[in-house]
mmCIF file of C-alpha atoms in Angstrom:
data_model
loop_
_atom_site.group_PDB
_atom_site.id
_atom_site.type_symbol
_atom_site.label_atom_id
_atom_site.label_comp_id
_atom_site.label_asym_id
_atom_site.label_seq_id
_atom_site.Cartn_x
_atom_site.Cartn_y
_atom_site.Cartn_z
ATOM 1 C CA MET A 1 -51.783 24.174 34.147
ATOM 2 C CA GLN A 2 -51.715 20.423 34.733
ATOM 3 C CA PRO A 3 -50.830 19.166 38.238
ATOM 4 C CA PRO A 4 -47.617 17.011 38.502
ATOM 5 C CA ASP A 5 -48.182 13.386 37.872
ATOM 6 C CA HIS A 6 -47.299 11.738 41.261
ATOM 7 C CA SER A 7 -47.893 8.255 39.738
ATOM 8 C CA ARG A 8 -44.479 8.472 38.035
ATOM 9 C CA PRO A 9 -42.214 10.182 40.599
ATOM 10 C CA TRP A 10 -39.015 9.310 38.629
ATOM 11 C CA GLN A 11 -40.091 11.704 35.852
ATOM 12 C CA ASN A 12 -40.074 14.614 38.336
ATOM 13 C CA ASP A 13 -36.753 13.652 39.987
ATOM 14 C CA PRO A 14 -34.760 16.932 40.309
ATOM 15 C CA TRP A 15 -31.531 14.910 40.799
ATOM 16 C CA ARG A 16 -31.884 12.862 37.601
ATOM 17 C CA GLY A 17 -29.518 15.076 35.562
ATOM 18 C CA ALA A 18 -26.880 15.245 38.268
ATOM 19 C CA ARG A 19 -27.145 11.562 38.799
ATOM 20 C CA ALA A 20 -26.701 10.846 35.067
ATOM 21 C CA LYS A 21 -23.519 13.109 35.067
ATOM 22 C CA ALA A 22 -22.122 11.287 38.051
ATOM 23 C CA GLU A 23 -22.761 7.946 36.464
ATOM 24 C CA GLY A 24 -21.117 9.066 33.235
ATOM 25 C CA ALA A 25 -18.085 10.401 35.135
ATOM 26 C CA PHE A 26 -17.835 7.073 37.130
ATOM 27 C CA SER A 27 -18.100 5.089 33.850
ATOM 28 C CA SER A 28 -15.317 7.167 32.306
ATOM 29 C CA PHE A 29 -13.180 6.752 35.404
ATOM 30 C CA ARG A 30 -13.790 2.968 35.451
ATOM 31 C CA ASN A 31 -12.914 2.641 31.762
ATOM 32 C CA GLY A 32 -9.763 4.744 32.259
ATOM 33 C CA THR A 33 -8.592 2.535 35.183
ATOM 34 C CA ARG A 34 -9.668 -0.743 33.597
ATOM 35 C CA GLY A 35 -7.410 -3.559 34.782
ATOM 36 C CA LEU A 36 -5.162 -1.472 36.994
ATOM 37 C CA LEU A 37 -6.297 -3.353 40.144
ATOM 38 C CA LEU A 38 -4.801 -6.673 38.922
ATOM 39 C CA PRO A 39 -1.220 -5.870 39.685
ATOM 40 C CA LEU A 40 -2.197 -4.707 43.209
ATOM 41 C CA PHE A 41 -3.109 -8.311 44.068
ATOM 42 C CA THR A 42 0.485 -9.348 43.394
ATOM 43 C CA TRP A 43 2.152 -7.022 45.903
ATOM 44 C CA PRO A 44 3.113 -9.918 48.282
ATOM 45 C CA LEU A 45 5.137 -11.419 45.479
ATOM 46 C CA LEU A 46 7.410 -8.348 45.527
ATOM 47 C CA ILE A 47 8.437 -9.301 49.020
ATOM 48 C CA ASP A 48 8.712 -12.902 47.948
ATOM 49 C CA VAL A 49 11.146 -12.015 45.127
ATOM 50 C CA VAL A 50 13.516 -10.549 47.712
ATOM 51 C CA VAL A 51 13.150 -13.548 49.972
ATOM 52 C CA GLU A 52 13.789 -15.999 47.106
ATOM 53 C CA VAL A 53 16.831 -14.064 45.994
ATOM 54 C CA VAL A 54 18.296 -14.251 49.529
ATOM 55 C CA ARG A 55 17.432 -17.906 49.794
ATOM 56 C CA GLY A 56 18.820 -18.607 46.334
ATOM 57 C CA ASN A 57 15.699 -20.423 45.288
ATOM 58 C CA THR A 58 15.585 -20.211 41.530
ATOM 59 C CA ARG A 59 12.336 -22.086 41.241
ATOM 60 C CA GLY A 60 10.538 -19.728 43.692
ATOM 61 C CA LEU A 61 12.096 -16.678 42.036
ATOM 62 C CA VAL A 62 10.821 -17.767 38.582
ATOM 63 C CA ALA A 63 7.360 -18.423 40.062
ATOM 64 C CA ALA A 64 7.247 -14.963 41.721
ATOM 65 C CA GLY A 65 8.483 -13.232 38.613
ATOM 66 C CA LEU A 66 5.895 -14.835 36.400
ATOM 67 C CA GLY A 67 3.245 -14.169 39.003
ATOM 68 C CA ILE A 68 4.057 -10.417 38.631
ATOM 69 C CA LEU A 69 4.661 -10.164 34.953
ATOM 70 C CA LEU A 70 1.641 -12.147 33.694
ATOM 71 C CA PRO A 71 -0.912 -9.898 35.526
ATOM 72 C CA ILE A 72 0.838 -6.851 34.174
ATOM 73 C CA LEU A 73 0.455 -8.357 30.636
ATOM 74 C CA ALA A 74 -3.167 -9.079 31.445
ATOM 75 C CA VAL A 75 -3.641 -5.381 32.229
ATOM 76 C CA ARG A 76 -2.247 -4.441 28.853
ATOM 77 C CA VAL A 77 -4.533 -6.857 27.139
ATOM 78 C CA LEU A 78 -7.610 -5.605 29.049
ATOM 79 C CA ARG A 79 -6.882 -1.960 28.257
ATOM 80 C CA ARG A 80 -6.879 -2.587 24.465
ATOM 81 C CA GLY A 81 -10.667 -3.112 24.714
ATOM 82 C CA ARG A 82 -10.873 -5.552 21.809
ATOM 83 C CA ARG A 83 -13.404 -8.331 21.571
ATOM 84 C CA GLY A 84 -12.213 -11.332 23.623
ATOM 85 C CA ASP A 85 -9.571 -9.417 25.616
ATOM 86 C CA THR A 86 -11.377 -10.101 28.922
ATOM 87 C CA ARG A 87 -11.165 -13.835 28.319
ATOM 88 C CA ARG A 88 -7.513 -13.569 27.373
ATOM 89 C CA ALA A 89 -6.684 -11.558 30.480
ATOM 90 C CA ALA A 90 -8.520 -14.015 32.675
ATOM 91 C CA VAL A 91 -6.475 -16.819 31.227
ATOM 92 C CA LEU A 92 -3.243 -14.969 31.939
ATOM 93 C CA VAL A 93 -4.229 -14.333 35.528
ATOM 94 C CA ALA A 94 -5.242 -17.915 35.988
ATOM 95 C CA VAL A 95 -1.941 -19.173 34.601
ATOM 96 C CA ALA A 96 -0.071 -16.766 36.891
ATOM 97 C CA THR A 97 -1.994 -18.012 39.919
ATOM 98 C CA GLY A 98 -1.479 -21.580 39.045
ATOM 99 C CA ILE A 99 2.369 -21.124 38.539
ATOM 100 C CA VAL A 100 2.690 -19.313 41.865
ATOM 101 C CA ALA A 101 0.641 -21.934 43.650
ATOM 102 C CA MET A 102 2.433 -24.941 42.140
ATOM 103 C CA MET A 103 6.001 -23.718 41.779
ATOM 104 C CA GLY A 104 6.183 -21.076 44.485
ATOM 105 C CA ALA A 105 3.903 -22.380 47.276
ATOM 106 C CA GLN A 106 4.523 -26.037 46.165
ATOM 107 C CA THR A 107 0.913 -26.978 46.508
ATOM 108 C CA GLY A 108 -0.420 -30.028 44.788
ATOM 109 C CA ALA A 109 -1.811 -29.884 41.235
ATOM 110 C CA PRO A 110 -5.449 -30.072 42.331
ATOM 111 C CA ILE A 111 -5.078 -27.094 44.712
ATOM 112 C CA ALA A 112 -3.174 -25.166 42.016
ATOM 113 C CA LEU A 113 -5.876 -25.822 39.487
ATOM 114 C CA LEU A 114 -8.528 -24.821 41.912
ATOM 115 C CA LEU A 115 -6.822 -21.558 42.659
ATOM 116 C CA ALA A 116 -6.313 -20.881 39.027
ATOM 117 C CA ALA A 117 -9.959 -21.499 38.343
ATOM 118 C CA GLY A 118 -10.933 -19.069 41.075
ATOM 119 C CA ALA A 119 -8.617 -16.416 39.627
ATOM 120 C CA TRP A 120 -10.084 -16.905 36.183
ATOM 121 C CA LEU A 121 -13.643 -16.670 37.543
ATOM 122 C CA GLY A 122 -12.819 -13.596 39.648
ATOM 123 C CA THR A 123 -11.282 -11.770 36.659
ATOM 124 C CA ARG A 124 -14.291 -12.509 34.505
ATOM 125 C CA LEU A 125 -16.711 -11.340 37.230
ATOM 126 C CA MET A 126 -14.686 -8.099 37.693
ATOM 127 C CA TYR A 127 -14.362 -7.156 34.004
ATOM 128 C CA ASP A 128 -16.932 -8.969 31.893
ATOM 129 C CA GLY A 129 -19.323 -6.370 30.470
ATOM 130 C CA ALA A 130 -17.522 -3.509 32.197
ATOM 131 C CA GLN A 131 -16.611 -2.015 28.843
ATOM 132 C CA VAL A 132 -17.911 -2.534 25.315
ATOM 133 C CA GLU A 133 -15.207 -4.489 23.518
ATOM 134 C CA VAL A 134 -14.796 -3.791 19.778
ATOM 135 C CA GLU A 135 -13.381 -5.805 16.951
ATOM 136 C CA PRO A 136 -9.646 -5.350 16.201
ATOM 137 C CA PRO A 137 -8.958 -2.833 13.544
ATOM 138 C CA ALA A 138 -8.812 -4.209 10.032
ATOM 139 C CA PRO A 139 -5.342 -4.650 8.562
ATOM 140 C CA PRO A 140 -4.274 -1.839 6.301
ATOM 141 C CA ALA A 141 -5.006 -2.330 2.634
ATOM 142 C CA PRO A 142 -2.047 -3.607 0.684
ATOM 143 C CA PRO A 143 -0.280 -0.955 -1.377
ATOM 144 C CA ARG A 144 -1.481 -0.556 -4.953
ATOM 145 C CA PRO A 145 0.817 -2.403 -7.374
ATOM 146 C CA PRO A 146 2.853 -0.080 -9.470
ATOM 147 C CA GLY A 147 1.237 0.760 -12.768
ATOM 148 C CA PRO A 148 3.056 0.498 -16.073
ATOM 149 C CA LEU A 149 3.428 4.211 -16.380
ATOM 150 C CA ASP A 150 4.353 5.107 -12.716
ATOM 151 C CA GLU A 151 7.999 5.239 -13.403
ATOM 152 C CA ALA A 152 7.420 7.396 -16.467
ATOM 153 C CA ARG A 153 5.283 9.750 -14.309
ATOM 154 C CA LEU A 154 8.057 10.082 -11.773
ATOM 155 C CA ARG A 155 10.600 10.877 -14.411
ATOM 156 C CA LEU A 156 8.284 13.457 -15.950
ATOM 157 C CA ALA A 157 7.741 15.083 -12.598
ATOM 158 C CA ARG A 158 11.529 15.638 -12.323
ATOM 159 C CA ILE A 159 11.593 16.996 -15.855
ATOM 160 C CA SER A 160 8.696 19.335 -15.180
ATOM 161 C CA ALA A 161 10.539 20.883 -12.255
ATOM 162 C CA GLU A 162 12.881 22.551 -14.838
ATOM 163 C CA PRO A 163 11.078 25.659 -16.140
ATOM 164 C CA ARG A 164 12.966 25.679 -19.468
ATOM 165 C CA MET A 165 11.505 22.225 -20.326
ATOM 166 C CA ALA A 166 7.886 23.051 -19.648
ATOM 167 C CA GLY A 167 6.827 22.700 -23.315
ATOM 168 C CA ILE A 168 8.186 19.202 -23.831
ATOM 169 C CA ALA A 169 6.978 18.188 -20.333
ATOM 170 C CA GLN A 170 3.470 19.125 -21.315
ATOM 171 C CA ALA A 171 3.740 17.256 -24.633
ATOM 172 C CA MET A 172 5.054 14.084 -22.843
ATOM 173 C CA ASP A 173 2.288 14.403 -20.185
ATOM 174 C CA ALA A 174 -0.334 14.385 -22.984
ATOM 175 C CA VAL A 175 1.265 11.243 -24.407
ATOM 176 C CA LEU A 176 1.092 9.573 -21.045
ATOM 177 C CA ASP A 177 -2.557 10.638 -20.673
ATOM 178 C CA ASP A 178 -3.351 8.938 -24.039
ATOM 179 C CA LEU A 179 -1.595 5.761 -22.889
ATOM 180 C CA ASP A 180 -3.407 5.762 -19.551
ATOM 181 C CA ALA A 181 -6.698 5.854 -21.499
ATOM 182 C CA ARG A 182 -5.581 2.976 -23.718
ATOM 183 C CA PRO A 183 -2.939 0.911 -21.940
ATOM 184 C CA ASP A 184 -3.050 -1.715 -24.704
ATOM 185 C CA ARG A 185 -1.197 0.840 -26.897
ATOM 186 C CA LEU A 186 1.732 0.997 -24.452
ATOM 187 C CA PRO A 187 3.890 -1.527 -26.343
ATOM 188 C CA LEU A 188 3.822 0.727 -29.369
ATOM 189 C CA ALA A 189 5.195 3.651 -27.360
ATOM 190 C CA ARG A 190 7.488 1.954 -24.807
ATOM 191 C CA ARG A 191 10.671 2.473 -26.714
ATOM 192 C CA PHE A 192 9.656 6.130 -27.485
ATOM 193 C CA LEU A 193 9.093 6.795 -23.794
ATOM 194 C CA THR A 194 12.382 5.133 -22.730
ATOM 195 C CA VAL A 195 14.488 7.111 -25.149
ATOM 196 C CA HIS A 196 12.792 10.447 -24.659
ATOM 197 C CA LEU A 197 12.295 10.422 -20.941
ATOM 198 C CA ASP A 198 15.796 9.058 -20.293
ATOM 199 C CA GLY A 199 17.349 11.865 -22.402
ATOM 200 C CA LEU A 200 15.130 14.616 -21.026
ATOM 201 C CA ASP A 201 15.739 13.473 -17.377
ATOM 202 C CA ARG A 202 19.473 13.688 -17.937
ATOM 203 C CA ILE A 203 19.174 17.121 -19.498
ATOM 204 C CA ALA A 204 16.964 18.390 -16.621
ATOM 205 C CA GLN A 205 19.545 17.136 -14.061
ATOM 206 C CA ARG A 206 22.366 19.037 -15.848
ATOM 207 C CA LEU A 207 20.341 22.182 -16.116
ATOM 208 C CA SER A 208 19.312 22.101 -12.444
ATOM 209 C CA ALA A 209 22.985 21.554 -11.530
ATOM 210 C CA GLY A 210 23.766 24.901 -13.155
ATOM 211 C CA ALA A 211 24.941 23.856 -16.637
ATOM 212 C CA GLU A 212 24.644 26.413 -19.426
ATOM 213 C CA PRO A 213 22.233 25.221 -22.097
ATOM 214 C CA PRO A 214 23.839 24.865 -25.557
ATOM 215 C CA ALA A 215 22.410 26.810 -28.524
ATOM 216 C CA SER A 216 21.021 23.638 -30.010
ATOM 217 C CA LEU A 217 18.887 22.758 -27.000
ATOM 218 C CA PRO A 218 15.735 24.750 -27.997
ATOM 219 C CA GLN A 219 15.669 23.123 -31.380
ATOM 220 C CA LEU A 220 16.133 19.735 -29.860
ATOM 221 C CA LEU A 221 13.257 20.268 -27.461
ATOM 222 C CA THR A 222 11.092 21.589 -30.278
ATOM 223 C CA ASP A 223 11.877 18.393 -32.323
ATOM 224 C CA MET A 224 10.984 16.233 -29.387
ATOM 225 C CA GLU A 225 7.721 18.041 -28.929
ATOM 226 C CA THR A 226 6.949 17.426 -32.593
ATOM 227 C CA ALA A 227 7.795 13.700 -32.137
ATOM 228 C CA ALA A 228 5.458 13.500 -29.170
ATOM 229 C CA GLU A 229 2.650 15.027 -31.145
ATOM 230 C CA ASP A 230 3.392 12.716 -34.110
ATOM 231 C CA LEU A 231 3.183 9.756 -31.761
ATOM 232 C CA ARG A 232 -0.191 10.918 -30.432
ATOM 233 C CA ALA A 233 -1.438 11.357 -33.995
ATOM 234 C CA LYS A 234 -0.204 7.833 -34.847
ATOM 235 C CA LEU A 235 -2.013 6.380 -31.878
ATOM 236 C CA ARG A 236 -5.167 8.234 -32.767
ATOM 237 C CA ALA A 237 -4.905 7.117 -36.332
ATOM 238 C CA GLU A 238 -4.654 3.454 -35.297
ATOM 239 C CA GLU A 239 -7.728 3.961 -33.078
ATOM 240 C CA SER A 240 -9.579 5.364 -36.038
ATOM 241 C CA VAL A 241 -8.572 2.397 -38.205
ATOM 242 C CA ALA A 242 -9.703 0.029 -35.452
ATOM 243 C CA LEU A 243 -13.052 1.920 -35.234
ATOM 244 C CA ASP A 244 -13.495 1.724 -39.022
ATOM 245 C CA ILE A 245 -12.940 -2.006 -38.960
ATOM 246 C CA GLN A 246 -15.456 -2.527 -36.125
ATOM 247 C CA VAL A 247 -18.052 -0.446 -37.972
ATOM 248 C CA LYS A 248 -17.523 -2.403 -41.069
ATOM 249 C CA VAL A 249 -17.788 -5.772 -39.337
ATOM 250 C CA LEU A 250 -20.971 -4.671 -37.568
ATOM 251 C CA SER A 251 -22.532 -3.355 -40.746
ATOM 252 C CA ASP A 252 -21.736 -6.616 -42.593
ATOM 253 C CA ARG A 253 -23.294 -8.672 -39.817
ATOM 254 C CA LEU A 254 -26.411 -6.581 -39.733
ATOM 255 C CA ARG A 255 -26.863 -7.086 -43.475
ATOM 256 C CA GLN A 256 -26.320 -10.835 -43.071
ATOM 257 C CA GLU A 257 -28.857 -11.005 -40.335
ATOM 258 C CA GLY A 258 -31.317 -9.019 -42.346
ATOM 259 C CA TYR A 259 -31.441 -6.014 -40.122
ATOM 260 C CA ALA A 260 -30.070 -3.548 -42.637
#
């Protein structure tokens, strides 16, 4: 067993943990009450407000009012804890002090400036470094611009809510998925989507309102499913044609360059 190292007594301090807790509690208390002392310095102005009202002195009343309100605003700025808030709060306190000195006490400009500078310095000495100030939060990201198929997706969601239209809703959803993958094909299907989704949306609204479906409705929905599948086949066929052309062009170029 090694004897205690008396050359470093702070390492054997039995009160170190308790002292650290006390310091942490004091730091939390100080941060929680940050800036609340500033309005206490303005309590004589509350009496002055009553005096100026009785005297009917508008100039003095304005000076006293600003001398009270500006430090309260400085407290609000301080408690945000953002970078630069201590400097802003110090400026507000300095302005309040200068206004009270010049307009309320009617001191000369040099004395008012001197008192304002003292108030600014005192606020900086009290609160500079008392709390870690952080950068203001970044502005929220702008909303994503609506996509070309967002409205169609909304309409399809309303149609899908009607159970009797589940089949055509799935077929239309497959069409939208194909167009999402190749948005350059959207002009070829825009009229198809407008006509079909508009009609299906109206039918779904009537059905959800309690209308009795006519006998021809199932056949109509089947025909529309077939049309959706035909459109997908047409789009795939055009993709196949485009791929054949690209393959042919590449093969011709390879032969021209002597690589094939």
